[in-house]
PDB file of C-alpha atoms in Angstrom:
ATOM      1  CA  ARG X   1      32.279  17.107  14.082  1.00 68.00           C
ATOM      2  CA  ALA X   2      29.724  15.686  11.601  1.00 71.00           C
ATOM      3  CA  ARG X   3      26.835  16.864  13.776  1.00 74.00           C
ATOM      4  CA  TYR X   4      28.378  20.330  13.942  1.00 76.00           C
ATOM      5  CA  LEU X   5      28.294  20.360  10.121  1.00 78.00           C
ATOM      6  CA  GLY X   6      24.633  19.286  10.063  1.00 77.00           C
ATOM      7  CA  PHE X   7      25.096  15.552   9.480  1.00 74.00           C
ATOM      8  CA  TYR X   8      23.553  12.988  11.786  1.00 71.00           C
ATOM      9  CA  LEU X   9      24.984   9.500  11.401  1.00 67.00           C
ATOM     10  CA  TYR X  10      23.075   6.402  12.413  1.00 63.00           C
ATOM     11  CA  PRO X  11      24.520   2.896  12.294  1.00 60.00           C
ATOM     12  CA  GLY X  12      22.718   0.591   9.922  1.00 56.00           C
ATOM     13  CA  VAL X  13      23.068  -2.008   7.235  1.00 52.00           C
ATOM     14  CA  PRO X  14      25.171  -0.490   4.426  1.00 53.00           C
ATOM     15  CA  ASN X  15      23.204  -2.198   1.676  1.00 54.00           C
ATOM     16  CA  THR X  16      19.654  -3.186   2.613  1.00 55.00           C
ATOM     17  CA  THR X  17      18.708  -4.861  -0.651  1.00 58.00           C
ATOM     18  CA  ALA X  18      18.724  -8.307   0.953  1.00 58.00           C
ATOM     19  CA  VAL X  19      16.810  -7.038   3.979  1.00 56.00           C
ATOM     20  CA  THR X  20      14.044  -5.239   2.101  1.00 60.00           C
ATOM     21  CA  GLN X  21      13.515  -7.760  -0.677  1.00 68.00           C
ATOM     22  CA  GLU X  22      10.916  -9.625   1.366  1.00 67.00           C
ATOM     23  CA  THR X  23       8.925  -6.477   2.066  1.00 72.00           C
ATOM     24  CA  ASP X  24       9.075  -5.549  -1.619  1.00 75.00           C
ATOM     25  CA  GLN X  25       7.442  -8.896  -2.416  1.00 79.00           C
ATOM     26  CA  SER X  26       4.541  -7.956  -0.138  1.00 80.00           C
ATOM     27  CA  TYR X  27       4.241  -4.276  -0.999  1.00 85.00           C
ATOM     28  CA  GLY X  28       4.452  -4.921  -4.750  1.00 86.00           C
ATOM     29  CA  PRO X  29       1.174  -6.881  -4.940  1.00 90.00           C
ATOM     30  CA  PHE X  30      -0.400  -4.523  -2.384  1.00 90.00           C
ATOM     31  CA  LYS X  31       0.459  -1.427  -4.430  1.00 91.00           C
ATOM     32  CA  THR X  32      -0.649  -3.064  -7.679  1.00 93.00           C
ATOM     33  CA  GLN X  33      -4.073  -3.941  -6.247  1.00 96.00           C
ATOM     34  CA  PHE X  34      -4.385  -0.578  -4.476  1.00 94.00           C
ATOM     35  CA  ILE X  35      -3.860   1.220  -7.795  1.00 95.00           C
ATOM     36  CA  ALA X  36      -6.307  -1.135  -9.544  1.00 97.00           C
ATOM     37  CA  ASN X  37      -8.924  -0.356  -6.872  1.00 96.00           C
ATOM     38  CA  LEU X  38      -8.206   3.365  -7.152  1.00 95.00           C
ATOM     39  CA  ASN X  39      -8.580   3.274 -10.942  1.00 95.00           C
ATOM     40  CA  GLU X  40     -11.761   1.174 -10.805  1.00 97.00           C
ATOM     41  CA  LEU X  41     -13.545   3.390  -8.303  1.00 96.00           C
ATOM     42  CA  SER X  42     -12.263   6.613  -9.879  1.00 94.00           C
ATOM     43  CA  ASP X  43     -13.689   5.561 -13.251  1.00 95.00           C
ATOM     44  CA  ILE X  44     -17.065   4.708 -11.679  1.00 96.00           C
ATOM     45  CA  ARG X  45     -17.176   7.968  -9.724  1.00 94.00           C
ATOM     46  CA  ILE X  46     -16.317  10.052 -12.791  1.00 94.00           C
ATOM     47  CA  ALA X  47     -18.968   8.240 -14.861  1.00 95.00           C
ATOM     48  CA  LYS X  48     -21.539   9.094 -12.160  1.00 94.00           C
ATOM     49  CA  GLY X  49     -20.493  12.752 -11.993  1.00 94.00           C
ATOM     50  CA  LYS X  50     -18.598  12.475  -8.705  1.00 92.00           C
ATOM     51  CA  THR X  51     -15.224  13.989  -9.484  1.00 84.00           C
ATOM     52  CA  SER X  52     -13.700  14.074  -6.007  1.00 87.00           C
ATOM     53  CA  LEU X  53     -12.303  11.347  -3.778  1.00 88.00           C
ATOM     54  CA  PRO X  54     -13.359  12.248  -0.239  1.00 90.00           C
ATOM     55  CA  PRO X  55     -11.100  11.002   2.576  1.00 90.00           C
ATOM     56  CA  HIS X  56     -13.722   8.612   3.932  1.00 91.00           C
ATOM     57  CA  ILE X  57     -13.462   6.372   0.851  1.00 91.00           C
ATOM     58  CA  VAL X  58      -9.662   5.925   0.987  1.00 91.00           C
ATOM     59  CA  PRO X  59      -9.998   2.748   3.126  1.00 93.00           C
ATOM     60  CA  LEU X  60     -11.971   1.214   0.248  1.00 95.00           C
ATOM     61  CA  PHE X  61      -8.812   1.220  -1.885  1.00 94.00           C
ATOM     62  CA  VAL X  62      -7.013  -0.727   0.847  1.00 94.00           C
ATOM     63  CA  PHE X  63      -9.684  -3.094   2.165  1.00 96.00           C
ATOM     64  CA  GLY X  64     -12.396  -3.106  -0.509  1.00 96.00           C
ATOM     65  CA  GLY X  65     -16.045  -2.498   0.273  1.00 96.00           C
ATOM     66  CA  ILE X  66     -18.963  -0.453  -1.021  1.00 97.00           C
ATOM     67  CA  ASP X  67     -18.760   3.211  -1.936  1.00 96.00           C
ATOM     68  CA  PRO X  68     -21.790   4.742  -0.180  1.00 94.00           C
ATOM     69  CA  GLU X  69     -22.186   7.462  -2.828  1.00 94.00           C
ATOM     70  CA  THR X  70     -22.164   5.250  -5.933  1.00 95.00           C
ATOM     71  CA  GLY X  71     -23.077   1.835  -4.529  1.00 96.00           C
ATOM     72  CA  HIS X  72     -20.116   0.317  -6.376  1.00 97.00           C
ATOM     73  CA  GLU X  73     -18.342  -2.526  -4.610  1.00 97.00           C
ATOM     74  CA  LEU X  74     -14.601  -3.031  -4.705  1.00 97.00           C
ATOM     75  CA  LYS X  75     -14.393  -6.778  -4.222  1.00 97.00           C
ATOM     76  CA  ILE X  76     -10.632  -7.285  -3.854  1.00 97.00           C
ATOM     77  CA  SER X  77      -8.790  -6.188  -0.720  1.00 96.00           C
ATOM     78  CA  ALA X  78      -5.323  -4.863  -1.558  1.00 95.00           C
ATOM     79  CA  PHE X  79      -4.311  -5.579   2.031  1.00 93.00           C
ATOM     80  CA  GLU X  80      -5.277  -9.252   1.700  1.00 93.00           C
ATOM     81  CA  VAL X  81      -3.478  -9.515  -1.635  1.00 93.00           C
ATOM     82  CA  GLY X  82      -0.231  -8.171  -0.228  1.00 89.00           C
ATOM     83  CA  PHE X  83      -0.280  -9.237   3.403  1.00 87.00           C
ATOM     84  CA  HIS X  84      -2.437 -12.359   3.710  1.00 88.00           C
ATOM     85  CA  PRO X  85      -0.831 -14.836   6.154  1.00 88.00           C
ATOM     86  CA  GLU X  86      -0.157 -17.314   3.340  1.00 87.00           C
ATOM     87  CA  GLN X  87       1.447 -14.550   1.284  1.00 80.00           C
ATOM     88  CA  ASN X  88       3.644 -13.607   4.239  1.00 79.00           C
ATOM     89  CA  LYS X  89       4.691 -17.232   4.745  1.00 83.00           C
ATOM     90  CA  ARG X  90       5.591 -17.542   1.069  1.00 81.00           C
ATOM     91  CA  VAL X  91       7.556 -14.298   1.060  1.00 77.00           C
ATOM     92  CA  TRP X  92       9.387 -14.925   4.327  1.00 75.00           C
ATOM     93  CA  LEU X  93       9.772 -18.674   3.638  1.00 74.00           C
ATOM     94  CA  ILE X  94       8.339 -19.692   6.976  1.00 57.00           C
TER      95      ILE X  94
END
């Protein structure tokens, strides 16, 4: 009857706060560093008259590296900050 009314029910954990807390502890630092990298490179690009963010530089926000158009290096990898093996062990208490 629910499907007939447009509802699709899937079994799952009713409250996933305890399940997702560990992933929040990884994604939080990742997102913080990603935004820091985005802000840093955006400021440099604007200062050098490059007002767009072409798709090929998006991986720089995640992994760091050198912007080929400005020569600016993002030295901190957001991925390493959030998902480094030691970070994962700490978060998941392995």
